[in-house]
mmCIF file of C-alpha atoms in Angstrom:
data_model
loop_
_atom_site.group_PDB
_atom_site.id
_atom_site.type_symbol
_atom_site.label_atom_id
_atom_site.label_comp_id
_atom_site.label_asym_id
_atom_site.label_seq_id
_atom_site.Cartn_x
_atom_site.Cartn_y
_atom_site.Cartn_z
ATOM 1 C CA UNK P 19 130.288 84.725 45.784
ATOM 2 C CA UNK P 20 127.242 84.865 48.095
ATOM 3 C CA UNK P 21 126.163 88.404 48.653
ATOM 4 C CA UNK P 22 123.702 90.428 50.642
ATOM 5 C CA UNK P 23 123.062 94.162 50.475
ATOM 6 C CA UNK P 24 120.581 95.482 52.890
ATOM 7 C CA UNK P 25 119.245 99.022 52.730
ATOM 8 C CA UNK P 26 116.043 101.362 54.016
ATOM 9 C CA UNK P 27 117.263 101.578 57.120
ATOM 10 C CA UNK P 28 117.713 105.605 58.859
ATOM 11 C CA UNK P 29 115.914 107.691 61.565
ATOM 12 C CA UNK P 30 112.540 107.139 62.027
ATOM 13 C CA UNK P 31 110.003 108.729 64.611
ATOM 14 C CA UNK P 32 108.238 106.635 66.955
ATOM 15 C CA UNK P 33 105.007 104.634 65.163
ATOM 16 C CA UNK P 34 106.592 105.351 61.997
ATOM 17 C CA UNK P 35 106.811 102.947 59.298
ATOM 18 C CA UNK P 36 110.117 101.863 57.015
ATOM 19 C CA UNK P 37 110.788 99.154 54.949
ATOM 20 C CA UNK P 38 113.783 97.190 54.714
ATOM 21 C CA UNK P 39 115.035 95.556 51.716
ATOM 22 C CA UNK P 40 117.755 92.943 51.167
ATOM 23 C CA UNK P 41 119.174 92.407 47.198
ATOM 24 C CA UNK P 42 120.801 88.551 47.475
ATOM 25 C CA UNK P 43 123.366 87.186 44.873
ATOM 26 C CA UNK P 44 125.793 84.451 44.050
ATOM 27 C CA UNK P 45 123.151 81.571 45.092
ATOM 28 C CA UNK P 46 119.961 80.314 43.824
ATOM 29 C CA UNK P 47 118.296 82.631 46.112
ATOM 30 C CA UNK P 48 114.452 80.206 45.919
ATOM 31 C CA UNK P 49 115.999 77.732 46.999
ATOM 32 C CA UNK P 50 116.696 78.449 50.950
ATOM 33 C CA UNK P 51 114.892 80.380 53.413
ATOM 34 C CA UNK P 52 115.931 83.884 54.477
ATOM 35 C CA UNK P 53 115.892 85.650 57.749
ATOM 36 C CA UNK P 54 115.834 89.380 59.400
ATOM 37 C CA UNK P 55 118.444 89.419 62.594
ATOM 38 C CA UNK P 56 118.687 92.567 64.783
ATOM 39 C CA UNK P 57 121.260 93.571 66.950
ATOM 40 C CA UNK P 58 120.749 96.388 69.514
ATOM 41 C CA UNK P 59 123.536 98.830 69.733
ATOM 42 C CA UNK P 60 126.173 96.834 72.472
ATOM 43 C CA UNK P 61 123.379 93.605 72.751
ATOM 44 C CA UNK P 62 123.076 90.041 71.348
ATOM 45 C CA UNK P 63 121.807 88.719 67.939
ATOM 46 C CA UNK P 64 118.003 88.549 67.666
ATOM 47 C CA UNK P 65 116.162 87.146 65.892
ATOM 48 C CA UNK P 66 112.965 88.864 64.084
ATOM 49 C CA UNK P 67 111.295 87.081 61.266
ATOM 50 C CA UNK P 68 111.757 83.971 58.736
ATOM 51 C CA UNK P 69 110.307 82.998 55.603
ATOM 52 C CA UNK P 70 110.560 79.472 53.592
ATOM 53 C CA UNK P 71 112.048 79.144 50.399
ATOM 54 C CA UNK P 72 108.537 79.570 49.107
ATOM 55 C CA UNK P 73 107.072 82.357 50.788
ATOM 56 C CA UNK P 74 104.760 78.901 52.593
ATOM 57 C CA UNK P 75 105.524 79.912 56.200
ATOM 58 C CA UNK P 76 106.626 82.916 57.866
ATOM 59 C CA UNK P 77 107.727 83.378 61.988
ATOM 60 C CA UNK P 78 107.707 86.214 63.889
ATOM 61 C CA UNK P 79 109.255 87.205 67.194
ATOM 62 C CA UNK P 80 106.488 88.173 69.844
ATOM 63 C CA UNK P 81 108.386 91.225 70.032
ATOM 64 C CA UNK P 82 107.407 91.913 66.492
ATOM 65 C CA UNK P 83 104.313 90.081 65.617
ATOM 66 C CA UNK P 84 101.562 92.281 64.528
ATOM 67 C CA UNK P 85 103.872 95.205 63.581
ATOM 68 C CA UNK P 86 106.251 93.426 61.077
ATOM 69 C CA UNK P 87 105.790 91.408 57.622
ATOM 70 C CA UNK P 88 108.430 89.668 56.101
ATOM 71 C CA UNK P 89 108.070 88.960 52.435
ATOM 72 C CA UNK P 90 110.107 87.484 49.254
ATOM 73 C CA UNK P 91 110.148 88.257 45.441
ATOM 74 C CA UNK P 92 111.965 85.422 44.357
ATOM 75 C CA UNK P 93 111.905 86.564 40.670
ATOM 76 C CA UNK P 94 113.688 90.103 41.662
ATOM 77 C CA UNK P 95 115.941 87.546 44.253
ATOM 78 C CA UNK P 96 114.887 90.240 47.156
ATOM 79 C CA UNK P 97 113.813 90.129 51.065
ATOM 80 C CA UNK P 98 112.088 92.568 52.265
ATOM 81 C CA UNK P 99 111.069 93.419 55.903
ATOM 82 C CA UNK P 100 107.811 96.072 56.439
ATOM 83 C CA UNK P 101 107.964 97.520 60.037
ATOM 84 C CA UNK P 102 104.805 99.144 61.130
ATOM 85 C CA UNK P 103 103.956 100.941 64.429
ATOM 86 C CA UNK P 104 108.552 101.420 65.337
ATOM 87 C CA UNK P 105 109.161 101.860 68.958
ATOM 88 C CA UNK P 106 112.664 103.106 70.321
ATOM 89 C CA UNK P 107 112.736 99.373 71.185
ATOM 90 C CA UNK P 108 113.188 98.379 67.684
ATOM 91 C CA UNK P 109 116.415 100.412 67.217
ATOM 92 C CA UNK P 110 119.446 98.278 66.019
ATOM 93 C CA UNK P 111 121.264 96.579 63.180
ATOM 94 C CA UNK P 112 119.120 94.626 60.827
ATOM 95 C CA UNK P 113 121.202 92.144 59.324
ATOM 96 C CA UNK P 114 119.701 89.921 56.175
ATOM 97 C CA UNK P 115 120.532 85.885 56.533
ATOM 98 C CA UNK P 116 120.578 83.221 54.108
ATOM 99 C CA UNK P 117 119.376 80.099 55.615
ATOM 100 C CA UNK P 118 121.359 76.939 54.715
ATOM 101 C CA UNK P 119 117.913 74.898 53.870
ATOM 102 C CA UNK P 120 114.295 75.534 52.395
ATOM 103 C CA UNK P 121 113.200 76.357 55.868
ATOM 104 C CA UNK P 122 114.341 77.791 59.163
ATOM 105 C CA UNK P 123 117.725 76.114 60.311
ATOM 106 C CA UNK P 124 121.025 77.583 60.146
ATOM 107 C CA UNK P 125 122.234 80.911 58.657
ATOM 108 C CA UNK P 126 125.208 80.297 56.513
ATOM 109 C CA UNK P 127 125.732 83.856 55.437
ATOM 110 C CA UNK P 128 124.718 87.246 56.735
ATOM 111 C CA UNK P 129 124.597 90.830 54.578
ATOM 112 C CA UNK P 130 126.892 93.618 56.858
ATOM 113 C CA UNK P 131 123.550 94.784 58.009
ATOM 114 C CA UNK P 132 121.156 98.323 57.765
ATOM 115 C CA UNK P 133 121.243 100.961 61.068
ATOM 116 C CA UNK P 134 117.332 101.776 62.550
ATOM 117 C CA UNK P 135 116.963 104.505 64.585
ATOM 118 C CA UNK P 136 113.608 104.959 66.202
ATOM 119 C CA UNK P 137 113.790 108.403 67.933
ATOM 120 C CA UNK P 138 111.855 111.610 67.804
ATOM 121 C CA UNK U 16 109.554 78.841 71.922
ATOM 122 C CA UNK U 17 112.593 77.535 73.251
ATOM 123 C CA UNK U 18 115.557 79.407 75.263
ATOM 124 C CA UNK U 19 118.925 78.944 74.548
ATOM 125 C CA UNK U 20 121.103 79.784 77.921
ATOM 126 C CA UNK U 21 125.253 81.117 77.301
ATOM 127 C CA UNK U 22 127.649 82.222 79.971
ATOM 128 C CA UNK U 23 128.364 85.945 79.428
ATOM 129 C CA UNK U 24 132.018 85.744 79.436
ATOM 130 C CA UNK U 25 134.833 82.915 79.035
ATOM 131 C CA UNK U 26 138.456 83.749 80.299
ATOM 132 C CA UNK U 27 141.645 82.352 78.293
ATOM 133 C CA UNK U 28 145.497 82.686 77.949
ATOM 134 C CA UNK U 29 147.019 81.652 74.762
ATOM 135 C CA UNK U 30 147.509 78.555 73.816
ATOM 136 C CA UNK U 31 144.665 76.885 75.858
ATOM 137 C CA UNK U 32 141.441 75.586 74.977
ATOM 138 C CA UNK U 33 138.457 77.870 75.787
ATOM 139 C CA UNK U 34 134.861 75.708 75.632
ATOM 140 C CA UNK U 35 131.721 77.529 75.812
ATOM 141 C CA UNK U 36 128.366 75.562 76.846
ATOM 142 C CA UNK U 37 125.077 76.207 75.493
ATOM 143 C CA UNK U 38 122.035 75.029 77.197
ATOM 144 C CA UNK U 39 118.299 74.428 76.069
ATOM 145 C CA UNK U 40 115.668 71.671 76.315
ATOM 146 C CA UNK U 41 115.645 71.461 72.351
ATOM 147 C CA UNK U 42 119.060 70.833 71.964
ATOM 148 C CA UNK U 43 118.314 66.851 71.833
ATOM 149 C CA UNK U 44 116.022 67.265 68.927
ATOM 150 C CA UNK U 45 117.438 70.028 67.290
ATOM 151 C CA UNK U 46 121.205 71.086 66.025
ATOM 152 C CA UNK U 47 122.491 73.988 67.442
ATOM 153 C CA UNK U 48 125.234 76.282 65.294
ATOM 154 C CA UNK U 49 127.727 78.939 66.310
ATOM 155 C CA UNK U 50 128.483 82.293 65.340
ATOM 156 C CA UNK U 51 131.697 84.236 65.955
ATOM 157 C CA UNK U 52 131.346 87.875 65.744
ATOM 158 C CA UNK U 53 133.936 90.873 66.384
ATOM 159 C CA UNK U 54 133.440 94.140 67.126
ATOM 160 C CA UNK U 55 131.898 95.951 63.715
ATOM 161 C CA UNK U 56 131.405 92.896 62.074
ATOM 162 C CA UNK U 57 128.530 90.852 60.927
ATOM 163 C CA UNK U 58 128.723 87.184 62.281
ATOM 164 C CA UNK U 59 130.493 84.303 60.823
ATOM 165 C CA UNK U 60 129.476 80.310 61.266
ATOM 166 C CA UNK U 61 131.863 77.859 62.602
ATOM 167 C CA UNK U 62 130.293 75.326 63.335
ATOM 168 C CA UNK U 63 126.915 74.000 62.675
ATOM 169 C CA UNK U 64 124.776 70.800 62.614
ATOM 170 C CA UNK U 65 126.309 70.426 66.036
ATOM 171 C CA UNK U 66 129.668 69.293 64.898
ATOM 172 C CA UNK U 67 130.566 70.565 61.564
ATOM 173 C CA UNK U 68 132.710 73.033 60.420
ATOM 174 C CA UNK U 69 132.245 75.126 57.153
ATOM 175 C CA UNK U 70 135.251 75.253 54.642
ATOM 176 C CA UNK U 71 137.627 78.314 55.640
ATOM 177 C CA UNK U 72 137.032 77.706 59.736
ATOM 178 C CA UNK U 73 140.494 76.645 61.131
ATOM 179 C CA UNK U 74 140.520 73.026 62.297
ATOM 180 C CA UNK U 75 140.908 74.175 66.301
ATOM 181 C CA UNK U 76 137.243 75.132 66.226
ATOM 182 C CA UNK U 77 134.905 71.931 66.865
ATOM 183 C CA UNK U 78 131.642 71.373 68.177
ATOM 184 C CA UNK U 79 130.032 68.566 70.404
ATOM 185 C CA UNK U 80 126.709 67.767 71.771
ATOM 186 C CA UNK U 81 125.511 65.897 74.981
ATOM 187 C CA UNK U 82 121.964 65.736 76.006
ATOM 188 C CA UNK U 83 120.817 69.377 76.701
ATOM 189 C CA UNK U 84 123.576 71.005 76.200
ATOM 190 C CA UNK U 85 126.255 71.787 73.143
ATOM 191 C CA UNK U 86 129.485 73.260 73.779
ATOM 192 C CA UNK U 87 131.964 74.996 71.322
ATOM 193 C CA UNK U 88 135.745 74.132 71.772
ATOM 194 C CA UNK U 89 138.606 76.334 70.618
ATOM 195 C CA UNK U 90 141.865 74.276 71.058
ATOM 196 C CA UNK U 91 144.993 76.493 71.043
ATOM 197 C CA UNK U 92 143.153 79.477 71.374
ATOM 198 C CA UNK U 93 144.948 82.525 69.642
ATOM 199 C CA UNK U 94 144.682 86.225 70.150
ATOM 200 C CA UNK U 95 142.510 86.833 66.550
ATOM 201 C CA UNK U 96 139.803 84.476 68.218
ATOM 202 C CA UNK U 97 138.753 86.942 70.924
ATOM 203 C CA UNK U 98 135.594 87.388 69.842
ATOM 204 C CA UNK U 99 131.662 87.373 71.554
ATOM 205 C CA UNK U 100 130.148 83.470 70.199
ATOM 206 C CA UNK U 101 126.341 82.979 69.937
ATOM 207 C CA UNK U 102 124.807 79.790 69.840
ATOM 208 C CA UNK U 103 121.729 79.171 67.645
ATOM 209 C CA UNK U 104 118.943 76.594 67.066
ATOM 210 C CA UNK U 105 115.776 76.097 65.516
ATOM 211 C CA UNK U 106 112.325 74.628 66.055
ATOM 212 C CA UNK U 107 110.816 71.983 64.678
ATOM 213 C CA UNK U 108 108.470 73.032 62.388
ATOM 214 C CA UNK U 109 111.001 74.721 61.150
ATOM 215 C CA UNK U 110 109.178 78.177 60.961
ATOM 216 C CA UNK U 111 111.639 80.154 63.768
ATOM 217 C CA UNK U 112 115.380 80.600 64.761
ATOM 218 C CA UNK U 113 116.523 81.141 68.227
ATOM 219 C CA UNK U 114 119.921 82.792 69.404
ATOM 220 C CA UNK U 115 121.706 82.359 72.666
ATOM 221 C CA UNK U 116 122.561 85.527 74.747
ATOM 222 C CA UNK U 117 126.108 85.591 73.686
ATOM 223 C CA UNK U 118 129.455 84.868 75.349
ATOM 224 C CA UNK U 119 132.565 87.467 75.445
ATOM 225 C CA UNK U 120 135.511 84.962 74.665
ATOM 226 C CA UNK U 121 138.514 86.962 76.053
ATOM 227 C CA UNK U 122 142.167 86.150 75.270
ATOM 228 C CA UNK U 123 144.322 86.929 78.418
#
């Protein structure tokens, strides 16, 4: 059974820093890409960063890029999502994806997501 | 990037089919996906590739694609379905995803 358990998420001040972190199991986690999806409190799905099976190629949103970093650990089967410089913007769910191929496609599974508050 | 253009809300009674359009220039290049999601949940995927429907989706949900625009069709829609239904896609270099704005499927 494909599983993913986000957590670091809480109340953070404004151009604060947090790290998100996403433990995957159930699947050979190196071989798909994986993906961080926000959701505003009563908003759509958005989309915030990608990264390849391989850790080859990573995408941003322009609402993010410069502030976030996506990264893998492939051996520890973990995503993890550094968020400089928060804004109250940035407050929503962050849900971790699985991707159904090596790179950016489709998500065929989604972790029940971690709550970011940016607020002072 | 590319946009990927919803309506905000779809109106149906029981029984009926509800289709919801999604629009974007991509969409002949690309395959576009769907997501159901209710209120507290994470999203689910019934359909992607356009047309196809992952193992556990009930058989009334089916997907199509014409040019610019894919639609979503719900045949015999039932009360559990009420739901809000994104649309996704991808680009080509296959680097970034890209979500619809969402459409409020409501069950009369």
């Amino acid at each position: 059974e494909v599983q993913l358990v986000e957590s670091g998420g809480g109340l953070v001040q404004p151009g604060r820093s947090l790290r998100l972190s996403c433990a995957a199991s159930g699947f050979t986690f190196d071989d798909y890409a994986m993906h961080w999806v926000r959701q505003a409190p009563g908003k759509g799905l958005e989309w915030v960063s990608g990264i390849s099976w391989n850790s080859g190629s990573a995408g941003y949103a322009d609402s993010v890029k410069g502030r976030f970093t996506i990264s893998r650990d492939n051996a520890k089967n973990s995503l993890y999502l550094q968020m400089n410089s928060l804004r109250p913007e940035d407050t929503a769910f962050y849900y971790c994806a699985k991707d159904m191929e090596p790179s950016a496609s489709s998500v065929d599974y989604w972790g029940q997501g971690t709550l970011v508050t940016v607020s002072s | 990037s590319h946009e990927l253009t919803q309506p905000p809300s779809v109106s149906v009674s029981p029984g009926q089919t509800a289709r919801i359009t999604c629009s974007g220039d991509a969409l002949p290049k690309q395959y576009a996906s769907w997501y159901q999601q209710k209120p507290g949940q994470a999203p689910v995927v019934v359909i992607y590739k356009d047309t196809e429907r992952p193992s556990g989706i009930p058989e009334r949900f089916s997907g199509s694609s014409s040019g610019t625009t894919v639609t979503l069709t719900i045949s015999g829609v039932q009360a559990e379905d009420e739901a809000d239904y994104y649309c996704q896609s991808a680009d080509s270099s296959g680097a970034y995803l890209v979500f619809g704005g969402g459409t409020k499927l409501t069950v009369l």
